[in-house]
Tab-separated table of C-alpha atoms in Angstrom:
chain	number	residue	atom	x	y	z
A	27	MET	CA	0.000	0.000	0.000
A	28	ASN	CA	2.817	2.394	0.854
A	29	GLU	CA	4.364	1.742	-2.561
A	30	ILE	CA	1.150	2.804	-4.328
A	31	ILE	CA	0.935	5.964	-2.246
A	32	ARG	CA	4.601	6.757	-2.925
A	33	HIS	CA	4.049	6.301	-6.659
A	34	LEU	CA	1.036	8.638	-6.589
A	35	LEU	CA	2.910	11.310	-4.648
A	36	TYR	CA	6.371	11.144	-6.231
A	37	SER	CA	7.045	13.377	-9.160
A	38	ASP	CA	10.368	14.536	-10.563
A	39	ALA	CA	10.617	16.227	-13.951
A	40	GLY	CA	14.310	15.378	-14.245
A	41	SER	CA	15.992	18.737	-13.657
A	42	ALA	CA	15.511	21.845	-11.552
A	43	LEU	CA	14.503	23.852	-14.630
A	44	ASN	CA	11.857	21.285	-15.608
A	45	ASN	CA	10.533	21.171	-12.052
A	46	TYR	CA	10.308	24.971	-11.920
A	47	ALA	CA	8.515	24.962	-15.284
A	48	LEU	CA	6.045	22.389	-13.956
A	49	LEU	CA	5.527	24.492	-10.824
A	50	ALA	CA	4.821	27.597	-12.917
A	51	PHE	CA	2.498	25.666	-15.251
A	52	ARG	CA	0.607	24.144	-12.316
A	53	VAL	CA	0.194	27.435	-10.426
A	54	LEU	CA	-0.780	29.491	-13.489
A	55	LEU	CA	-3.282	26.865	-14.643
A	56	ALA	CA	-4.799	26.705	-11.154
A	57	PHE	CA	-5.020	30.487	-10.932
A	58	GLU	CA	-6.783	30.755	-14.282
A	59	LEU	CA	-9.170	27.899	-13.494
A	60	PHE	CA	-10.199	29.553	-10.235
A	61	ARG	CA	-10.286	33.104	-11.639
A	62	VAL	CA	-12.426	32.265	-14.664
A	63	HIS	CA	-14.539	29.299	-13.582
A	64	GLY	CA	-14.342	29.212	-9.783
A	65	MET	CA	-15.304	32.837	-9.265
A	66	LYS	CA	-18.471	32.271	-11.334
A	67	LYS	CA	-19.691	30.007	-8.548
A	68	PHE	CA	-19.792	32.977	-6.157
A	69	ARG	CA	-21.285	35.599	-8.490
A	70	LEU	CA	-24.929	36.198	-9.166
A	71	GLN	CA	-25.933	37.232	-12.670
A	72	ASN	CA	-29.414	38.705	-12.991
A	73	GLY	CA	-30.068	37.578	-9.417
A	74	GLN	CA	-29.321	33.915	-10.190
A	75	LYS	CA	-26.370	31.609	-9.600
A	76	GLU	CA	-24.466	30.138	-12.529
A	77	HIS	CA	-26.306	27.356	-14.342
A	78	VAL	CA	-24.200	24.183	-14.288
A	79	PRO	CA	-25.075	21.828	-17.160
A	80	ASN	CA	-25.979	18.289	-16.096
A	81	PRO	CA	-25.606	16.006	-19.141
A	82	LEU	CA	-25.188	12.869	-16.982
A	83	HIS	CA	-28.478	13.601	-15.176
A	84	LEU	CA	-26.936	13.383	-11.729
A	85	PRO	CA	-28.914	14.741	-8.786
A	86	ASP	CA	-28.743	18.521	-9.099
A	87	LYS	CA	-27.052	19.047	-5.724
A	88	LEU	CA	-24.382	16.431	-6.488
A	89	ASN	CA	-23.761	17.899	-9.940
A	90	GLY	CA	-23.407	21.398	-8.491
A	91	LEU	CA	-21.177	20.159	-5.670
A	92	VAL	CA	-18.790	18.369	-8.046
A	93	ALA	CA	-18.606	21.374	-10.389
A	94	THR	CA	-18.045	23.780	-7.494
A	95	PHE	CA	-15.381	21.550	-5.922
A	96	ALA	CA	-13.646	21.129	-9.299
A	97	ASP	CA	-13.486	24.882	-9.929
A	98	THR	CA	-12.889	26.260	-6.422
A	99	VAL	CA	-11.112	23.755	-4.154
A	100	VAL	CA	-9.091	21.802	-6.721
A	101	PRO	CA	-7.207	24.867	-8.024
A	102	PHE	CA	-5.869	25.530	-4.515
A	103	LEU	CA	-4.807	21.913	-4.059
A	104	MET	CA	-3.248	21.973	-7.518
A	105	ALA	CA	-1.335	25.221	-6.870
A	106	LEU	CA	0.049	23.838	-3.605
A	107	GLY	CA	0.787	20.466	-5.137
A	108	LEU	CA	-1.256	18.729	-2.447
A	109	PHE	CA	-2.622	15.307	-3.488
A	110	THR	CA	-2.370	16.696	-7.012
A	111	ARG	CA	-3.002	13.577	-9.083
A	112	LEU	CA	-6.014	12.577	-7.031
A	113	ALA	CA	-7.358	16.120	-6.637
A	114	ILE	CA	-7.490	16.912	-10.353
A	115	LEU	CA	-9.626	13.894	-11.250
A	116	PRO	CA	-12.952	15.689	-10.625
A	117	THR	CA	-11.811	18.655	-12.719
A	118	ILE	CA	-10.695	16.401	-15.562
A	119	SER	CA	-14.131	14.781	-15.407
A	120	VAL	CA	-15.929	18.130	-15.515
A	121	THR	CA	-13.847	19.504	-18.391
A	122	ALA	CA	-13.978	16.279	-20.426
A	123	ILE	CA	-17.757	16.053	-19.996
A	124	GLY	CA	-17.953	19.691	-21.037
A	125	TYR	CA	-15.975	18.921	-24.175
A	126	PHE	CA	-17.585	15.609	-25.174
A	127	PHE	CA	-21.199	16.258	-24.128
A	128	VAL	CA	-22.066	19.863	-23.326
A	129	HIS	CA	-20.152	21.525	-26.192
A	130	ARG	CA	-20.061	18.680	-28.727
A	131	LYS	CA	-22.153	20.608	-31.284
A	132	ASP	CA	-20.618	24.018	-30.589
A	133	SER	CA	-18.068	25.750	-32.778
A	134	PRO	CA	-14.377	24.847	-32.387
A	135	GLU	CA	-13.814	28.215	-30.715
A	136	VAL	CA	-16.244	27.302	-27.918
A	137	ARG	CA	-15.059	23.691	-27.634
A	138	ASP	CA	-11.452	24.832	-27.364
A	139	VAL	CA	-11.676	25.902	-23.709
A	140	PRO	CA	-12.713	22.554	-22.176
A	141	TYR	CA	-10.391	20.772	-24.613
A	142	MET	CA	-7.342	22.757	-23.510
A	143	TYR	CA	-8.199	22.409	-19.809
A	144	THR	CA	-8.650	18.654	-20.215
A	145	LEU	CA	-5.311	18.273	-22.025
A	146	SER	CA	-3.495	20.439	-19.478
A	147	LEU	CA	-4.948	18.538	-16.556
A	148	LEU	CA	-4.154	15.189	-18.180
A	149	LEU	CA	-0.554	16.344	-18.524
A	150	LEU	CA	-0.446	17.096	-14.786
A	151	LEU	CA	-2.073	13.757	-14.032
A	152	ILE	CA	0.655	11.950	-15.970
A	153	LEU	CA	3.666	14.049	-14.905
A	154	GLY	CA	2.525	14.846	-11.379
A	155	PRO	CA	3.129	18.177	-9.664
A	156	GLY	CA	6.928	18.132	-9.914
A	157	ASN	CA	9.509	18.274	-7.141
A	158	TYR	CA	8.340	21.658	-5.847
A	159	SER	CA	5.090	20.528	-4.287
A	160	ILE	CA	3.749	19.513	-0.906
A	161	ASP	CA	3.273	15.997	-2.266
A	162	VAL	CA	6.985	15.509	-2.850
A	163	GLN	CA	8.518	17.787	-0.221
A	164	PHE	CA	6.532	16.487	2.759
A	165	LEU	CA	4.101	13.675	2.079
A	166	TYR	CA	6.348	11.465	-0.070
A	167	HIS	CA	8.856	11.203	2.755
A	168	LEU	CA	6.182	10.042	5.211
A	169	PHE	CA	5.547	6.902	3.201
């Protein structure tokens, strides 16, 4: 079990420069995700909260909770590099569903946003957060 946890937490991009690049990529992606999509969850437009599409027909509260978690909490975990690979799974799900279901008939310009988020998050899932993260600096050494 410890070996699985170590594998999930360990991430080294091979050099200090690569690890700094991964840190910058992770933090900037998290900032943009929260700024653009997370902040919508707190704003009212025309007296109403943001409408979250529900193409999987989940219970409305569950659908809203997953979308809110993916756009508000996950960016902070991602920026810190805390349980990064596990934390980004809900956001990958939300963005991939947005691309494949919600925006499937939209123009390429509209589909581009969930596509790019999904690809970026998949890259982080594969590479991990890099050496400059809480996962590697603290948690990896506990296991």
